[in-house]
XYZ file of C-alpha atoms in Angstrom:
143
model
C -186.422 -333.081 40.548
C -190.331 -332.027 41.295
C -190.722 -328.543 42.566
C -191.729 -328.693 46.547
C -195.075 -326.574 47.265
C -194.876 -323.521 49.665
C -197.155 -322.321 51.674
C -196.654 -319.014 52.353
C -198.601 -316.657 55.666
C -198.747 -313.483 56.555
C -197.442 -313.582 59.865
C -194.276 -315.464 58.571
C -193.230 -312.359 56.638
C -193.905 -309.780 58.644
C -192.235 -311.883 61.896
C -189.495 -311.527 59.334
C -189.872 -308.156 58.866
C -189.962 -307.247 61.741
C -186.939 -308.641 63.668
C -185.061 -307.352 60.350
C -186.305 -303.568 61.130
C -185.198 -304.309 64.652
C -181.537 -304.574 63.210
C -181.690 -301.953 60.470
C -184.183 -300.181 58.226
C -184.923 -303.348 55.716
C -187.423 -305.195 54.650
C -186.586 -308.265 53.609
C -188.616 -311.329 52.865
C -187.448 -315.112 53.067
C -189.175 -318.618 52.668
C -186.355 -321.130 53.162
C -183.517 -319.007 55.408
C -182.832 -318.914 59.137
C -182.929 -315.994 61.340
C -179.478 -315.558 60.941
C -179.290 -315.482 57.155
C -182.103 -312.907 57.255
C -180.689 -310.817 59.346
C -176.714 -311.240 57.549
C -178.696 -310.008 54.410
C -180.505 -306.788 55.863
C -176.977 -306.095 56.827
C -176.061 -306.522 53.322
C -179.146 -305.055 51.377
C -178.362 -301.094 49.947
C -177.896 -298.600 52.940
C -180.430 -296.044 53.663
C -178.459 -293.527 54.824
C -180.577 -293.647 57.766
C -182.911 -292.055 56.266
C -185.773 -293.488 58.173
C -188.712 -292.307 55.222
C -187.633 -295.329 53.241
C -187.366 -299.099 53.468
C -185.509 -301.398 50.901
C -187.034 -304.499 49.565
C -185.263 -307.578 49.393
C -186.146 -311.142 49.195
C -184.626 -314.763 48.140
C -186.325 -318.074 47.597
C -184.459 -321.354 46.942
C -184.599 -322.660 43.380
C -187.037 -325.501 44.063
C -189.697 -322.812 45.247
C -189.067 -320.043 42.382
C -192.059 -319.443 39.256
C -194.687 -320.076 42.366
C -195.451 -316.566 42.548
C -194.514 -316.589 46.470
C -192.119 -313.561 46.570
C -194.895 -311.713 44.729
C -197.129 -312.744 47.126
C -194.565 -312.392 50.130
C -194.374 -308.365 48.884
C -198.002 -308.092 48.455
C -198.858 -308.924 51.929
C -195.975 -307.511 53.538
C -196.222 -304.111 52.218
C -199.652 -303.154 53.385
C -198.034 -304.475 56.706
C -195.440 -302.193 56.771
C -197.162 -299.138 56.338
C -199.316 -299.725 58.873
C -196.767 -300.769 61.650
C -194.449 -298.299 60.569
C -196.098 -295.354 59.305
C -192.421 -293.472 58.965
C -191.594 -295.786 56.121
C -193.723 -293.861 52.780
C -190.919 -295.624 50.555
C -190.024 -299.300 49.652
C -188.395 -299.390 47.116
C -185.784 -302.642 45.576
C -183.024 -302.736 43.057
C -183.145 -305.828 40.871
C -180.152 -307.116 38.620
C -180.916 -305.760 35.172
C -180.691 -309.376 33.954
C -182.971 -310.779 36.433
C -186.074 -310.275 34.482
C -187.874 -313.036 37.203
C -186.924 -310.091 40.365
C -188.051 -307.309 38.059
C -191.391 -309.085 37.462
C -191.975 -309.990 41.333
C -191.818 -306.040 41.556
C -194.165 -305.022 38.491
C -197.114 -307.762 39.802
C -196.518 -306.104 43.527
C -196.856 -302.716 42.248
C -193.308 -301.168 42.197
C -192.629 -298.720 39.781
C -189.205 -299.084 37.922
C -187.825 -296.024 38.476
C -184.863 -295.970 36.255
C -181.121 -297.918 35.900
C -178.342 -297.805 38.060
C -175.322 -297.913 35.804
C -172.663 -299.983 37.325
C -173.982 -299.222 40.838
C -173.785 -303.089 42.968
C -171.715 -305.994 42.735
C -173.213 -309.664 42.709
C -171.397 -313.001 41.536
C -167.889 -310.811 42.144
C -168.813 -308.535 38.675
C -169.792 -305.142 38.931
C -173.803 -304.742 37.393
C -176.174 -302.158 36.460
C -179.413 -302.101 38.965
C -183.076 -301.438 38.129
C -184.551 -299.225 41.287
C -188.339 -300.058 41.617
C -190.390 -298.423 44.295
C -193.858 -298.072 45.770
C -194.817 -294.754 47.546
C -197.816 -295.148 50.020
C -199.375 -292.560 48.178
C -199.386 -295.004 45.202
C -200.649 -298.196 46.991
C -203.570 -299.417 47.149
C -204.395 -300.238 50.552
């Protein structure tokens, strides 16, 4: 099955982020999910303990769009806008399954820094998994 090309604009991402942020202090980037699915994803993302200086970044891409740089571009386009629109967020952060090397590459390419591994920190597909923590402090960003 041939891969579909997907055009992603900054305004698409910002709208998604702003809607997710109204519900919770989480950044949720999506190219193939409905708004309801985005809000559900924001609800399920890791709690920020209402610490307004942090925002959790999450993304989901349909399989047919994998490997096209869509998630990386979405994160790169969205983070500067988040810093502008939500100045209280100085630490966007993301957790990735240690086995999900593609997700980790997305974060590194977007400028995030690997902080460490949180052992047996979350559930994924019914299993307890180790997660890798990444962050991008506003003072480290190239915006």
